[in-house]
Amino acid sequence: MTLRIAEIFGPTIQGEGALIGEPTVFVRAGGCDYRCAWCDSMHAVDSAFRRDWTRMSAGAVWEKVQDLAGGLPLTVSLSGGNPAIQDFGPLIALGRAAGYRFACETQGSIARPWFAELDTLVLSPKPPSSGETVDWDAFAACREAGRRALRTVMKIVIFDRTDYEWAKRAHARHPDLPLYLQPGNPDVDLDTPVDPQALADRLGWLTQAAMDDRWFAPRILPQLHVLIWGNKRGV
Ligand code: SF4
């Protein structure tokens, strides 16, 4: 059995959410069941990029991760695309036996038994601006599958007021999940330089909205990697 891999890169820092700032090697899976309007990883989603993806065994991915990490255990983040389309159980088993930690970020549309072997399961339901519709039963199944993971958190990207209000309702469905909000980056084109002030303004707006509402549940964070490297890939 092989995995469809769009890219493996690092070590670098995790740029967002619960593990922000943590040294990480990223394994980006190819393929996604969603087509979010503002997806910043279309090279791992759109089948037009399929020829750039590599079929690798779990052992080959593991060798690459070890090589990048210099054999020193760190966090491996499974991202995508939607990594839940594929079976990352064998890779996680190899890594955990060597002391590596595993995180997975998925929208919560497909539950997998290997979620239980994760250190951190990041469920990132997509708000209305994505153009997608969340299946909350599937989301609950993902939570259940990850029940034995060390921790499960929810992360939501916010582009506008509608997304913000939606995030409140999403949180109300799962109030026990630690919640992370981040402003969306509308400039995902590789050739378009990001505007740091515009990103800061979005973060300020989101922060102020939550404070005005006395909504203290979420942690509100920027996308650190976008502030540092813009839309550059593989960093
Ligand atoms: Fe892109 Fe994530 Fe949406 Fe898939 S779920 S299309 S990877 S933003």
PDB file of N, CA and C and ligand atoms in Angstrom, residues 32 34-36 38-39 41 45 80-81 107 126, ligand 1:
ATOM      1  N   CYS A  32      -8.203  15.762  -1.607  1.00  0.00           N
ATOM      2  CA  CYS A  32      -9.126  16.315  -0.615  1.00  0.00           C
ATOM      3  C   CYS A  32     -10.550  16.141  -1.118  1.00  0.00           C
ATOM      4  N   TYR A  34     -12.895  18.166  -0.179  1.00  0.00           N
ATOM      5  CA  TYR A  34     -13.460  19.514  -0.207  1.00  0.00           C
ATOM      6  C   TYR A  34     -12.796  20.327  -1.327  1.00  0.00           C
ATOM      7  N   ARG A  35     -13.432  21.446  -1.651  1.00  0.00           N
ATOM      8  CA  ARG A  35     -12.859  22.427  -2.579  1.00  0.00           C
ATOM      9  C   ARG A  35     -13.144  23.812  -2.006  1.00  0.00           C
ATOM     10  N   CYS A  36     -12.471  24.168  -0.944  1.00  0.00           N
ATOM     11  CA  CYS A  36     -12.749  25.444  -0.288  1.00  0.00           C
ATOM     12  C   CYS A  36     -12.363  26.613  -1.202  1.00  0.00           C
ATOM     13  N   TRP A  38     -11.164  29.416  -0.678  1.00  0.00           N
ATOM     14  CA  TRP A  38      -9.927  30.144  -0.367  1.00  0.00           C
ATOM     15  C   TRP A  38      -8.784  29.208  -0.004  1.00  0.00           C
ATOM     16  N   CYS A  39      -8.872  27.967  -0.441  1.00  0.00           N
ATOM     17  CA  CYS A  39      -7.841  26.977  -0.067  1.00  0.00           C
ATOM     18  C   CYS A  39      -6.444  27.489  -0.432  1.00  0.00           C
ATOM     19  N   SER A  41      -3.847  25.466  -0.287  1.00  0.00           N
ATOM     20  CA  SER A  41      -3.043  24.265  -0.580  1.00  0.00           C
ATOM     21  C   SER A  41      -3.587  23.529  -1.792  1.00  0.00           C
ATOM     22  N   VAL A  45      -4.616  19.462  -3.487  1.00  0.00           N
ATOM     23  CA  VAL A  45      -6.055  19.196  -3.558  1.00  0.00           C
ATOM     24  C   VAL A  45      -6.481  18.869  -4.986  1.00  0.00           C
ATOM     25  N   GLY A  80      -2.684  18.423   4.456  1.00  0.00           N
ATOM     26  CA  GLY A  80      -3.084  18.092   3.086  1.00  0.00           C
ATOM     27  C   GLY A  80      -3.449  19.349   2.328  1.00  0.00           C
ATOM     28  N   GLY A  81      -4.437  19.115   1.479  1.00  0.00           N
ATOM     29  CA  GLY A  81      -5.377  18.023   1.306  1.00  0.00           C
ATOM     30  C   GLY A  81      -6.037  17.566   2.612  1.00  0.00           C
ATOM     31  N   GLN A 107     -10.481  18.434   8.160  1.00  0.00           N
ATOM     32  CA  GLN A 107     -11.738  19.179   8.326  1.00  0.00           C
ATOM     33  C   GLN A 107     -12.775  18.406   9.131  1.00  0.00           C
ATOM     34  N   LYS A 126     -15.013  23.858   8.216  1.00  0.00           N
ATOM     35  CA  LYS A 126     -14.899  25.020   7.326  1.00  0.00           C
ATOM     36  C   LYS A 126     -16.148  25.895   7.384  1.00  0.00           C
TER      37      LYS A 126
HETATM   38 FE1  SF4 B   1      -8.050  23.063   1.030  1.00  0.00          FE
HETATM   39 FE2  SF4 B   1      -8.357  22.192   3.556  1.00  0.00          FE
HETATM   40 FE3  SF4 B   1     -10.473  22.975   2.131  1.00  0.00          FE
HETATM   41 FE4  SF4 B   1      -9.216  20.707   1.481  1.00  0.00          FE
HETATM   42  S1  SF4 B   1     -10.340  21.157   3.403  1.00  0.00           S
HETATM   43  S2  SF4 B   1      -9.924  22.288   0.028  1.00  0.00           S
HETATM   44  S3  SF4 B   1      -7.073  21.268   1.939  1.00  0.00           S
HETATM   45  S4  SF4 B   1      -8.769  24.270   2.808  1.00  0.00           S
END
